[in-house]
């Protein structure tokens, strides 16, 4: 009833292969896009700059990682390092006078290049061993940034992002920074959605499911694993640059540490491996839930409902957060995306009970 | 993108619900945002430091406030994550906070451009950018106590003055492999050149639970003195390794992050004799601490465990808020209410020879110098407590300011 399917007849392949064949889904997507575009009009600067903006950028980063982990099946525990390469490259390029648009591409290429070198390990190792190889990347990149002052920016190890223009528009002010991030999130979303239905995406899925079976049917695992690392690292590098320019406005090595890599993996896993909407939900969960819980608990304490020591008060949100993760894994191991999918399927046939798939 | 806004609206409502109870704005309350890391990296210092800050603000309120104004602390956990710190900062700013203290280097660094734009005072006591001492470049950032550069210079000067001179000595700088660890190196090299001694650097990997490989290198160097540059759990490991490698306790010197807890972890006997930089005196034998005991701790208004009162980090917290409150007092007297970030900045820049009745070195903040002179002293663990072995002094401020100017210029050009 809510997702009316009657009357939707596909008479041409193009309509049947659209990203969202049902009119209701299209409506939701357009509505969300309109809401996102109009966000600076109705959201206060607090929610715009502290919630929505980082959420969009981290979602783009999680999408880049889900392309590699979810679609191509290659585990990566050093993705923060990929973003760091992108962030530092873009800052050094813009400081050297390169236009911002080219610097973004340069950031992507540099991240993709270095990401591929470590991704080459994926050609020989799988699973936990690949985790080790990518962890090595995280630590090597961290070490290099900290120990080469020319990269990190001297004793303070902080680089401010210079003022830049993007397509002749100065990237200044909350709204412009937000639109920069939104544009990148939309581009990555459309790209990943489309990759999933191209021959490239199907080849990645074949490699993920069984690489030697893929090579039997004529998919070259060597080529596609490397391409997966290249594409994902490129997107990750640009996401890192967008994070630096649109959000942090200053980069330090700690912003791209090992814990950030783990958070990214958590975003992908909690959201649902390989799912686009899962990347958004996962990023929202990992990024925003701790903030919201902290504020809720602090609000409860201020209202006098919770009289415990400040140390315990600081840890209650962590406990709840941990409990939530365990809960989600217990009740829906396939992630938040699967919960959304179940809801959607329920309403797809409502008031009847059974779905076809 | 589906479900994206649903989540957003949910999140916004939840946050709004969480906050309705907390916000109550009136003009006679001055709000300080203490958005610190209670759960991740800085846990070794945050609890005691924050407790001292809140107890001091409570003391001022108990004594009737300042010119009819009371203080309110907005306390939140940031988990050392810049995005959480920025969220807390934006929220606190909307609630009217005029001062923010993150006690976290990554968060402070990400907030620098924002506080400069929003005109909110950010205090970066013993963390953050050392070059923020340049008040002309960073008008709203106040390191307020000796930067790491000043601390290194002071420790070396102590060796020079009291421990038989620096000339020809071999000094090992053993540090955690991070920007913080390498920060003092240029200053130490500069002093080494001037005084004619050898300094060599030895890094151990973060977080510093395992340092044995580094220390066998240190032993081969046969240093006369060892300068430790770490924080938290790694500090006790460093001291133990140093002793195990035959370095006498008296020749071990540490950055400011060495407290009672570390001495107990090392072993109170074994730690006897080690030296550290001290920014604020330890203990309760000071008038302000007596007032605190009488009006806040004994009536049971304290913000935490009374056993923490008088510890190293507690007293640093007290001192940080004392300087901020003094700045607010001057600002209210000079410019009148309501207190804004800009008035508070100017008030703090008028602080002269403020020493909290001897509990801290006399600091003078000016529009140019936000470090306050770079004073400190050296103290030693006597088996039970940290005991001062020198008076308050500062050292090689010319070299320190060269470093400050160099980095501040870099910041100006980068913008």
XYZ file of C-alpha atoms in Angstrom:
772
model
C 0.000 0.000 0.000
C 2.729 2.424 0.951
C 4.994 1.203 -1.808
C 2.452 0.915 -4.566
C 3.683 -1.516 -7.184
C 0.560 -1.918 -9.262
C 0.611 -0.005 -12.475
C 4.387 0.023 -12.598
C 5.099 -1.831 -15.810
C 8.565 -1.964 -17.196
C 8.372 -1.986 -20.953
C 11.977 -1.020 -21.529
C 15.201 -2.276 -19.986
C 16.141 1.270 -18.930
C 13.170 1.623 -16.615
C 13.584 -1.852 -15.168
C 17.236 -1.147 -14.391
C 16.701 2.225 -12.767
C 18.304 2.728 -9.385
C 14.916 3.075 -7.739
C 12.233 1.416 -9.872
C 9.351 2.120 -7.460
C 7.812 5.595 -7.491
C 7.673 5.640 -3.684
C 11.416 5.048 -3.366
C 12.074 7.761 -5.910
C 9.836 10.070 -3.930
C 11.716 9.353 -0.718
C 15.073 9.936 -2.389
C 13.971 13.245 -3.901
C 12.453 14.338 -0.601
C 15.626 13.521 1.308
C 17.740 15.303 -1.271
C 15.484 18.354 -1.076
C 15.653 18.302 2.712
C 19.435 17.955 2.576
C 19.791 20.827 0.119
C 17.502 23.052 2.169
C 19.140 22.075 5.473
C 20.972 25.397 5.986
C 17.580 27.124 5.869
C 15.894 25.208 8.662
C 18.729 23.754 10.750
C 20.605 25.887 13.268
C 24.335 26.215 12.782
C 24.906 23.821 15.686
C 23.097 20.935 14.014
C 24.365 21.877 10.579
C 28.059 22.101 11.422
C 28.335 19.625 14.287
C 25.970 16.879 13.213
C 24.940 16.920 9.564
C 28.236 18.090 8.076
C 30.520 15.520 9.741
C 27.867 12.865 9.186
C 27.892 13.462 5.430
C 31.679 13.391 5.204
C 32.065 10.290 7.338
C 29.302 8.633 5.331
C 31.276 9.317 2.167
C 34.329 7.779 3.824
C 32.326 4.769 4.997
C 30.948 4.385 1.477
C 34.484 4.360 0.089
C 35.401 1.660 2.565
C 32.269 -0.371 1.959
C 33.157 -0.458 -1.726
C 36.309 -2.303 -0.718
C 35.101 -4.300 2.289
C 31.486 -4.925 1.431
C 31.497 -5.224 -2.342
C 34.993 -6.462 -3.101
C 35.405 -8.364 0.179
C 38.891 -7.059 0.978
C 39.322 -6.188 4.660
C 41.019 -2.868 5.326
C 41.996 -1.792 8.840
C 44.081 1.176 7.787
C 41.565 3.315 6.012
C 42.216 6.340 8.217
C 45.745 6.321 6.812
C 44.308 6.490 3.301
C 42.260 9.506 4.343
C 45.325 11.042 5.975
C 47.270 10.751 2.719
C 44.436 12.511 0.927
C 44.150 15.254 3.530
C 47.873 16.004 3.662
C 48.286 15.826 -0.117
C 45.442 18.243 -0.743
C 46.748 20.743 1.810
C 50.293 20.661 0.481
C 49.060 20.956 -3.101
C 46.795 23.940 -2.383
C 49.603 25.585 -0.430
C 51.821 25.147 -3.458
C 49.231 27.070 -5.477
C 47.441 24.209 -7.196
C 43.705 24.938 -7.679
C 41.511 23.157 -5.147
C 39.693 21.064 -7.756
C 42.980 19.637 -9.035
C 44.276 19.244 -5.486
C 41.292 17.038 -4.688
C 42.064 14.840 -7.675
C 45.718 14.834 -6.688
C 44.743 13.790 -3.168
C 42.703 10.934 -4.583
C 45.480 9.812 -6.902
C 48.142 9.936 -4.198
C 45.950 7.961 -1.793
C 45.078 5.513 -4.547
C 48.733 5.072 -5.501
C 49.936 4.385 -1.983
C 46.787 2.404 -1.200
C 47.487 0.178 -4.192
C 51.015 -0.554 -3.043
C 49.665 -1.948 0.195
C 46.674 -3.401 -1.606
C 49.122 -5.411 -3.662
C 49.541 -7.489 -0.526
C 45.929 -8.480 -1.038
C 46.947 -10.393 -4.103
C 48.809 -12.856 -1.917
C 46.969 -12.846 1.395
C 43.382 -12.970 2.540
C 41.301 -12.523 5.637
C 43.199 -11.943 8.871
C 46.518 -11.727 7.032
C 45.187 -8.918 4.908
C 44.091 -7.183 8.110
C 47.707 -7.347 9.258
C 48.981 -5.928 5.965
C 46.579 -3.000 6.109
C 47.354 -2.410 9.787
C 50.982 -2.128 8.761
C 49.913 0.564 6.327
C 48.191 2.470 9.126
C 51.275 2.448 11.315
C 53.742 3.158 8.520
C 51.751 6.136 7.287
C 51.313 7.442 10.846
C 55.010 7.071 11.495
C 55.963 8.808 8.277
C 53.663 11.757 8.901
C 54.910 12.236 12.458
C 58.576 11.826 11.601
C 58.765 13.935 8.467
C 58.253 17.560 9.539
C 57.875 18.591 5.895
C 54.640 16.600 5.809
C 53.273 17.164 9.297
C 54.081 20.859 9.439
C 56.949 21.241 11.898
C 57.032 21.149 15.683
C 53.338 21.867 16.126
C 52.417 19.115 13.653
C 49.351 21.086 12.652
C 48.550 22.373 9.190
C 45.815 24.933 8.680
C 43.838 24.576 5.500
C 44.293 27.605 3.263
C 41.278 29.510 1.931
C 40.208 27.922 -1.329
C 37.618 28.291 -4.027
C 35.682 25.412 -5.464
C 34.380 26.053 -8.996
C 34.803 29.818 -8.481
C 32.871 29.787 -5.183
C 34.919 30.574 -2.062
C 34.699 27.689 0.395
C 33.886 29.843 3.414
C 31.019 29.973 5.864
C 28.922 27.168 7.297
C 26.552 26.837 4.345
C 29.273 26.647 1.697
C 31.270 24.093 3.647
C 28.104 22.075 4.083
C 27.293 22.173 0.375
C 30.836 21.091 -0.428
C 30.401 18.054 1.788
C 26.907 17.356 0.466
C 28.123 17.465 -3.119
C 30.861 14.963 -2.365
C 28.484 12.675 -0.448
C 26.013 12.705 -3.347
C 28.759 11.968 -5.878
C 30.118 9.032 -3.881
C 26.629 7.693 -3.214
C 25.662 7.730 -6.883
C 29.017 6.272 -7.850
C 28.804 3.348 -5.430
C 25.149 2.699 -6.272
C 26.062 2.562 -9.934
C 29.202 0.509 -9.446
C 27.017 -2.161 -7.858
C 25.100 -2.688 -11.088
C 27.937 -2.488 -13.583
C 30.123 -5.308 -14.848
C 32.908 -3.877 -12.679
C 30.752 -4.207 -9.571
C 29.627 -7.696 -10.463
C 33.230 -8.703 -11.034
C 34.109 -7.368 -7.572
C 31.263 -9.377 -6.056
C 32.471 -12.479 -7.881
C 35.965 -11.974 -6.472
C 34.516 -11.429 -3.010
C 32.487 -14.621 -3.098
C 35.328 -16.867 -4.285
C 38.338 -15.557 -6.100
C 39.368 -18.765 -7.839
C 35.772 -19.408 -8.904
C 35.808 -15.899 -10.335
C 38.950 -16.627 -12.315
C 37.353 -19.819 -13.660
C 34.517 -17.767 -15.149
C 36.981 -15.339 -16.655
C 37.248 -12.589 -14.042
C 40.846 -11.720 -13.371
C 41.126 -11.510 -9.552
C 44.537 -9.815 -9.770
C 43.135 -6.966 -11.810
C 39.905 -6.513 -9.925
C 41.374 -6.665 -6.429
C 43.851 -3.992 -7.418
C 41.114 -1.945 -9.064
C 39.002 -2.241 -5.929
C 41.883 -0.927 -3.829
C 42.497 1.834 -6.338
C 38.885 3.003 -6.542
C 38.250 2.758 -2.829
C 41.498 4.513 -1.882
C 40.821 7.260 -4.419
C 37.421 7.946 -2.880
C 38.870 7.649 0.615
C 41.649 10.090 -0.198
C 39.230 12.683 -1.529
C 36.979 12.110 1.500
C 39.990 12.803 3.705
C 40.657 16.025 1.827
C 36.999 17.058 2.117
C 37.117 16.235 5.827
C 40.164 18.458 6.238
C 38.852 21.393 4.208
C 35.149 21.341 5.010
C 35.220 20.207 8.615
C 38.466 20.198 10.606
C 40.116 23.129 8.836
C 43.353 21.985 10.442
C 44.940 18.574 10.250
C 47.042 16.818 12.854
C 48.248 13.208 12.774
C 45.960 12.224 15.681
C 42.897 12.914 13.555
C 43.759 9.919 11.407
C 44.967 7.463 14.016
C 44.340 3.759 14.348
C 41.183 4.306 16.400
C 39.680 6.222 13.481
C 40.344 3.237 11.233
C 38.501 1.032 13.693
C 35.626 3.499 13.795
C 35.405 3.368 10.018
C 35.310 -0.416 10.058
C 32.633 -0.201 12.763
C 30.598 2.166 10.603
C 30.683 -0.292 7.736
C 29.898 -3.318 9.903
C 27.192 -1.738 12.061
C 25.599 -0.208 8.993
C 25.699 -3.385 6.960
C 28.472 -4.647 4.686
C 28.172 -3.491 1.117
C 25.055 -1.438 1.664
C 24.877 2.210 0.638
C 22.191 3.208 3.078
C 24.054 1.143 5.657
C 27.065 3.405 5.279
C 24.909 6.403 6.138
C 23.219 4.682 9.051
C 26.485 3.213 10.321
C 28.315 6.530 10.127
C 25.419 8.196 11.898
C 25.462 5.558 14.592
C 29.194 5.509 15.266
C 29.643 9.264 14.956
C 26.508 10.733 16.473
C 25.183 8.254 19.009
C 28.077 8.832 21.468
C 27.496 12.591 21.223
C 23.756 12.274 21.703
C 24.153 9.846 24.594
C 26.679 12.135 26.282
C 24.264 15.048 26.022
C 21.314 12.967 27.186
C 23.196 11.692 30.224
C 24.539 15.169 31.011
C 21.035 16.572 30.669
C 19.641 13.910 32.984
C 22.375 14.664 35.515
C 21.706 18.402 35.322
C 18.012 17.771 35.892
C 18.904 15.812 39.005
C 17.777 12.396 37.769
C 21.252 10.914 37.935
C 23.437 11.642 40.911
C 26.625 9.712 40.337
C 30.294 10.666 40.225
C 31.454 12.583 37.195
C 33.758 9.740 36.255
C 30.879 7.261 36.101
C 28.772 9.873 34.357
C 31.339 10.092 31.579
C 31.350 6.329 31.166
C 27.587 5.691 31.160
C 27.253 6.752 27.486
C 30.077 4.348 26.620
C 28.300 1.481 28.376
C 25.009 2.237 26.653
C 26.805 2.569 23.338
C 28.514 -0.784 23.826
C 25.203 -2.325 24.809
C 23.575 -0.936 21.685
C 26.259 -2.434 19.452
C 25.909 -5.830 21.118
C 22.132 -5.535 20.818
C 22.251 -4.761 17.125
C 24.650 -7.609 16.461
C 22.470 -10.028 18.420
C 19.182 -9.031 16.858
C 20.287 -8.106 13.368
C 23.762 -9.306 12.430
C 23.380 -7.904 8.931
C 23.429 -4.361 10.254
C 21.236 -1.308 10.387
C 20.665 -1.503 6.638
C 18.973 -4.849 7.119
C 16.664 -3.364 9.763
C 15.680 -0.682 7.289
C 15.235 -3.325 4.612
C 12.967 -5.393 6.882
C 10.839 -2.356 7.612
C 10.625 -1.488 3.961
C 9.650 -5.022 3.021
C 7.000 -5.040 5.720
C 5.403 -1.921 4.324
C 5.915 -3.127 0.763
C 3.199 -5.764 1.160
C 1.284 -4.317 4.090
C -1.442 -5.217 5.109
C -0.346 -8.721 4.017
C 2.399 -10.536 5.841
C 4.629 -12.274 3.382
C 7.117 -10.778 1.033
C 8.207 -12.425 -2.139
C 11.926 -12.242 -1.506
C 20.049 8.376 1.286
C 16.858 6.650 2.345
C 16.123 6.844 6.017
C 18.796 9.466 6.269
C 16.557 12.310 7.337
C 14.440 10.069 9.521
C 17.542 9.360 11.539
C 18.465 13.002 11.546
C 15.130 14.134 12.875
C 15.263 11.406 15.490
C 18.744 12.439 16.486
C 17.791 16.084 16.690
C 14.750 15.389 18.823
C 16.726 13.152 21.146
C 19.385 15.789 21.553
C 16.785 18.480 22.099
C 15.056 16.391 24.753
C 18.406 15.796 26.391
C 19.050 19.447 26.620
C 15.872 21.102 27.688
C 16.725 20.499 31.323
C 20.247 21.875 31.123
C 19.979 25.270 29.523
C 19.010 28.105 31.804
C 20.528 31.379 30.737
C 20.758 34.333 33.033
C 23.142 37.187 32.730
C 24.758 36.818 36.113
C 26.132 33.375 35.395
C 29.488 33.119 33.659
C 29.792 29.847 31.796
C 33.062 27.999 31.350
C 32.987 24.962 29.070
C 35.232 22.162 30.338
C 34.931 19.727 27.445
C 37.547 17.176 28.250
C 38.603 13.632 27.616
C 37.338 11.486 30.495
C 37.332 8.170 28.672
C 40.191 7.800 26.186
C 43.773 9.062 26.205
C 44.007 11.813 28.833
C 42.260 9.844 31.582
C 45.432 9.898 33.685
C 44.997 13.627 34.278
C 41.424 14.634 33.425
C 39.562 13.417 36.515
C 41.763 15.191 39.038
C 42.287 18.252 36.870
C 38.585 18.690 36.192
C 37.732 18.084 39.839
C 40.097 20.886 40.843
C 38.573 23.206 38.274
C 35.013 22.575 39.410
C 35.893 22.776 43.088
C 37.538 26.146 42.555
C 34.532 27.526 40.672
C 32.330 26.188 43.465
C 34.534 27.969 45.999
C 34.113 31.274 44.173
C 30.346 30.724 44.085
C 30.257 29.810 47.795
C 32.109 33.031 48.548
C 29.473 35.007 46.722
C 30.917 35.068 43.218
C 32.636 38.013 41.608
C 30.784 41.316 41.510
C 27.516 39.453 41.763
C 28.425 36.965 39.039
C 28.589 33.250 39.686
C 30.278 30.599 37.597
C 28.890 27.538 35.934
C 30.971 24.715 34.496
C 29.659 22.932 31.430
C 31.354 19.545 31.660
C 31.243 17.034 28.812
C 33.296 14.074 27.723
C 34.915 14.364 24.296
C 36.734 11.027 24.243
C 39.678 12.912 22.690
C 37.786 12.982 19.375
C 37.894 16.289 17.495
C 34.369 15.909 16.127
C 32.929 15.422 19.608
C 34.940 18.340 20.935
C 33.731 20.582 18.120
C 30.129 19.546 18.741
C 30.464 20.270 22.448
C 32.146 23.561 21.696
C 29.433 24.719 19.287
C 26.770 23.733 21.788
C 28.497 25.446 24.707
C 29.000 28.583 22.622
C 25.273 28.742 21.954
C 24.644 28.396 25.658
C 26.843 31.419 26.173
C 30.170 29.952 27.285
C 32.952 32.533 27.177
C 35.822 30.154 27.910
C 36.596 26.653 26.775
C 39.171 24.139 27.999
C 39.577 20.878 26.087
C 42.671 19.470 27.805
C 43.362 17.567 24.608
C 45.912 18.504 22.011
C 44.078 17.161 18.921
C 40.773 18.771 19.912
C 42.388 22.100 20.818
C 44.233 22.198 17.534
C 41.064 21.566 15.567
C 39.327 24.314 17.554
C 41.965 27.039 17.129
C 40.514 28.620 13.994
C 36.990 28.394 15.414
C 37.740 30.161 18.712
C 39.659 32.871 16.889
C 36.638 33.462 14.676
C 34.012 33.204 17.415
C 35.972 35.228 19.985
C 35.815 32.598 22.703
C 38.763 32.281 25.076
C 40.443 28.878 24.901
C 42.875 27.956 27.645
C 45.448 25.349 26.693
C 47.151 24.654 29.994
C 50.137 22.359 29.427
C 48.785 21.113 26.101
C 47.895 22.386 22.646
C 50.030 24.610 20.457
C 53.088 26.047 22.144
C 53.227 28.842 19.578
C 49.839 30.072 20.836
C 51.936 31.938 23.418
C 52.154 34.576 20.691
C 49.114 36.615 21.677
C 49.246 38.759 18.555
C 48.712 35.757 16.310
C 46.435 33.819 18.676
C 44.502 36.501 20.580
C 41.999 34.093 22.106
C 44.289 31.187 22.989
C 46.002 31.166 26.384
C 48.630 28.504 27.193
C 48.930 30.421 30.484
C 51.641 28.143 31.945
C 55.083 27.073 30.764
C 55.017 25.540 27.283
C 56.896 22.313 26.615
C 59.716 24.407 25.188
C 59.974 26.395 28.412
C 59.830 23.200 30.440
C 62.729 21.649 28.520
C 64.738 24.859 28.816
C 64.055 25.022 32.536
C 65.097 21.416 33.159
C 68.343 21.961 31.270
C 69.006 25.175 33.152
C 68.463 23.308 36.407
C 71.204 20.864 35.397
C 73.392 23.812 34.479
C 72.840 25.720 37.732
C 72.514 23.040 40.364
C 73.905 19.811 39.013
C 77.413 20.696 37.978
C 76.945 22.465 34.680
C 75.933 21.365 31.210
C 79.250 21.598 29.416
C 80.441 18.303 28.047
C 77.472 16.419 29.473
C 75.571 13.736 27.605
C 71.822 14.114 27.839
C 69.328 11.552 26.560
C 65.907 12.805 25.536
C 63.656 9.752 25.781
C 60.227 10.474 24.346
C 56.962 8.958 23.212
C 56.937 8.852 19.424
C 54.407 11.585 18.781
C 54.458 15.306 17.957
C 54.265 15.987 21.706
C 57.381 13.927 22.323
C 59.467 15.665 19.704
C 58.217 19.150 20.456
C 61.094 20.186 22.783
C 63.843 18.800 20.548
C 64.654 22.013 18.598
C 64.951 24.015 21.832
C 67.187 21.395 23.406
C 69.447 21.316 20.347
C 69.702 25.087 20.358
C 70.706 25.119 24.032
C 73.126 22.246 23.420
C 74.850 24.336 20.796
C 75.058 27.319 23.102
C 76.280 25.445 26.166
C 78.379 22.790 24.481
C 76.811 19.488 25.518
C 75.488 16.531 23.623
C 71.801 15.709 23.377
C 70.554 12.580 21.686
C 66.940 11.587 21.134
C 65.442 8.153 21.755
C 61.841 7.440 20.777
C 59.663 4.681 22.149
C 56.453 3.654 20.402
C 53.087 4.840 21.680
C 51.484 4.117 24.165
C 54.749 3.225 25.892
C 53.925 0.018 27.725
C 56.956 -1.608 26.172
C 60.199 0.383 25.987
C 63.005 -2.111 26.643
C 64.494 -1.867 23.134
C 64.740 1.910 23.417
C 66.423 1.765 26.794
C 69.184 -0.600 25.752
C 70.085 2.060 23.182
C 69.994 4.673 25.907
C 72.343 2.593 28.052
C 74.868 2.338 25.216
C 74.848 6.137 24.983
C 75.784 6.301 28.707
C 73.977 9.535 29.454
C 74.680 11.761 32.436
C 71.056 12.795 32.604
C 67.845 11.437 31.147
C 64.941 13.699 30.216
C 61.634 11.816 29.972
C 58.972 13.175 27.626
C 55.864 11.055 27.939
C 52.533 11.016 29.685
C 50.286 8.540 31.429
C 51.207 4.888 31.777
C 54.426 5.155 29.786
C 56.041 7.409 32.381
C 56.293 4.777 35.101
C 57.636 2.288 32.564
C 60.290 4.819 31.510
C 61.476 5.405 35.068
C 61.663 1.686 35.830
C 63.557 0.997 32.633
C 65.932 3.853 33.354
C 66.702 2.491 36.822
C 67.068 -1.025 35.439
C 69.616 0.301 32.963
C 71.731 1.790 35.705
C 70.683 5.414 35.652
C 70.533 6.853 39.193
C 67.168 8.269 40.227
C 68.660 11.719 40.802
C 69.595 11.955 37.133
C 66.104 11.211 35.824
C 64.156 14.346 34.946
C 60.644 14.439 33.601
C 58.238 16.701 31.795
C 55.303 18.001 33.862
C 53.290 14.755 33.441
C 54.623 12.885 36.460
C 52.392 12.704 39.489
C 51.728 10.853 42.732
C 50.080 8.002 40.853
C 53.178 7.466 38.729
C 55.419 7.447 41.779
C 53.177 4.840 43.388
C 53.204 2.750 40.212
C 56.990 2.867 40.113
C 57.116 2.106 43.845
C 57.377 4.912 46.388
C 60.836 3.746 47.517
C 62.205 3.093 44.075
C 60.987 6.464 42.796
C 62.750 8.416 45.520
C 64.996 11.016 44.001
C 63.490 11.410 40.530
C 62.967 14.983 39.388
C 60.184 16.572 37.452
C 59.127 19.930 36.113
C 56.443 21.467 38.289
C 54.036 24.122 37.039
C 51.902 24.448 40.162
C 52.774 23.489 43.735
C 51.381 20.257 45.154
C 49.685 19.797 48.533
C 47.165 21.743 50.577
C 49.444 24.120 52.513
C 48.301 27.206 50.634
C 45.643 29.741 51.581
C 43.496 28.978 48.572
C 43.599 25.265 49.315
C 42.638 25.936 52.934
C 39.658 27.949 51.745
C 38.754 25.119 49.409
C 38.952 22.570 52.209
C 36.868 24.707 54.518
C 34.123 25.884 52.181
C 33.853 23.171 49.545
C 35.419 19.882 50.566
C 34.455 19.655 54.240
C 30.780 20.649 53.714
C 30.680 17.886 51.094
C 30.284 20.054 47.995
C 33.375 18.617 46.300
C 33.097 17.403 42.726
C 34.865 14.112 43.371
C 36.903 11.948 45.712
C 38.272 14.144 48.555
C 41.471 12.050 48.465
C 42.394 13.762 45.209
C 42.480 17.222 46.768
C 46.022 18.557 46.734
C 47.389 16.152 44.148
C 49.483 17.462 41.295
C 46.804 17.541 38.620
C 44.074 18.718 40.996
C 46.166 21.745 41.880
C 46.898 22.462 38.229
C 43.142 22.460 37.661
C 42.638 24.860 40.551
C 45.354 27.165 39.229
C 43.934 27.150 35.681
C 40.536 28.275 36.914
C 42.071 30.754 39.356
C 43.788 32.537 36.464
C 40.606 32.473 34.386
C 38.486 33.797 37.248
C 41.065 36.504 37.929
C 40.815 37.480 34.256
C 37.039 37.590 34.528
C 37.287 39.753 37.670
C 39.543 42.273 35.954
C 37.340 42.256 32.861
C 34.190 42.950 34.890
C 35.915 45.759 36.761
C 37.344 47.349 33.643
C 34.588 46.840 31.114
C 31.498 45.990 33.138
C 28.934 43.241 32.527
C 27.924 41.312 30.541
C 31.150 39.361 30.215
C 31.967 38.414 26.628
C 34.806 36.372 25.228
C 36.545 39.506 24.018
C 36.252 41.250 27.395
C 37.550 38.123 29.126
C 40.522 38.044 26.764
C 41.388 41.644 27.534
C 40.922 40.997 31.241
C 43.278 38.065 31.125
C 45.838 40.105 29.228
C 45.905 42.529 32.187
C 46.814 39.884 34.761
C 50.016 40.896 36.506
C 52.144 38.881 38.896
C 49.280 36.607 39.858
C 50.676 33.796 42.005
C 47.691 32.445 43.968
C 49.461 33.214 47.262
C 52.580 31.325 46.303
C 50.902 28.215 44.962
C 52.001 29.018 41.425
C 54.762 31.135 39.900
C 53.877 34.802 39.456
C 52.450 35.001 35.968
C 51.975 38.112 33.889
C 49.908 37.898 30.733
C 50.118 40.618 28.108
C 48.589 41.061 24.659
C 51.912 39.761 23.299
C 52.761 37.041 25.815
C 50.059 34.505 26.572
C 52.478 32.088 28.178
C 52.960 34.160 31.300
C 56.738 34.068 31.403
C 57.342 30.343 31.199
C 57.997 29.913 34.906
C 58.150 26.677 36.827
C 60.362 24.821 39.242
C 61.940 21.439 39.759
C 60.628 19.086 42.402
C 61.698 15.666 43.582
C 59.876 12.622 44.960
C 60.960 12.223 48.587
C 59.305 8.883 49.150
C 55.949 10.318 50.176
C 55.325 13.482 48.222
C 56.717 15.809 45.602
C 59.000 18.341 47.214
C 60.324 21.470 45.546
C 64.091 21.664 45.174
C 64.285 25.072 43.475
C 62.448 28.380 43.524
C 60.193 29.453 40.683
C 62.353 30.458 37.730
C 62.394 30.527 33.962
C 65.172 29.908 31.471
C 66.316 30.581 27.921
C 63.155 32.491 27.079
C 64.999 34.048 24.110
C 65.347 30.613 22.509
C 61.799 29.654 23.456
C 60.397 32.812 21.888
C 62.427 32.280 18.733
C 60.626 28.931 18.410
C 57.246 30.512 19.235
C 57.747 33.249 16.639
C 58.840 30.779 13.996
C 55.788 28.564 14.388
C 53.362 31.453 14.821
C 54.660 32.913 11.555
C 53.978 29.562 9.931
C 50.413 29.678 11.237
C 49.889 33.188 9.886
C 51.164 32.247 6.452
C 49.151 29.048 6.336
C 45.904 30.877 6.691
